[in-house]
Coordinates of C-alpha atoms in Angstrom, one line a residue:
M28 CA 98.5 10.2 -231.2
D29 CA 102.0 10.9 -229.2
V30 CA 102.3 8.4 -226.6
W31 CA 102.7 11.2 -224.0
V32 CA 99.2 12.3 -224.9
I33 CA 97.8 8.8 -224.2
I34 CA 99.5 8.7 -220.9
L35 CA 98.2 12.0 -219.8
F36 CA 94.9 11.0 -220.8
V37 CA 95.0 7.7 -218.8
V38 CA 96.3 9.6 -215.9
V39 CA 93.4 11.9 -215.9
V40 CA 90.8 9.5 -216.5
L41 CA 92.3 7.4 -213.6
H42 CA 92.3 10.6 -211.5
F43 CA 88.7 11.0 -212.1
I44 CA 87.8 7.4 -211.0
A45 CA 89.7 7.6 -207.9
G46 CA 88.1 11.0 -207.3
F47 CA 84.6 9.7 -207.9
G48 CA 85.2 6.6 -205.7
Y49 CA 86.6 8.8 -202.7
L50 CA 83.5 11.0 -203.0
M51 CA 81.1 8.0 -202.9
Y52 CA 83.0 6.6 -199.9
K53 CA 82.9 10.1 -197.9
L54 CA 79.0 10.3 -198.8
S55 CA 78.0 6.8 -198.0
P56 CA 76.1 6.6 -195.1
K57 CA 77.9 5.6 -191.8
K58 CA 77.4 2.3 -190.1
K59 CA 76.7 2.7 -186.4
D60 CA 77.8 0.0 -183.8
D61 CA 74.5 -0.6 -182.1
S62 CA 76.0 -3.0 -179.7
A63 CA 77.9 -0.5 -177.8
N64 CA 74.8 2.0 -177.7
N65 CA 72.5 -0.8 -176.5
D66 CA 74.9 -1.5 -173.8
K67 CA 74.9 2.2 -172.6
L68 CA 71.1 2.0 -172.7
D69 CA 70.8 -1.1 -170.8
Q70 CA 73.1 0.1 -167.9
S71 CA 71.2 3.5 -167.5
Q72 CA 67.8 1.9 -167.6
S73 CA 68.7 -0.7 -164.9
D74 CA 70.4 2.1 -162.5
P75 CA 67.7 3.7 -160.5
K76 CA 68.1 7.3 -160.0

């Protein structure tokens, strides 16, 4: 095989790997900061309305 064909093949394969990695990153569930939410809940429960 020609050198340019091998280089093109490697670039395409790396592009697919990077694309799948980015897709997994975007589709992974987000981790929420529970401490910030708990502080807001604690303040609202302690304030009488």
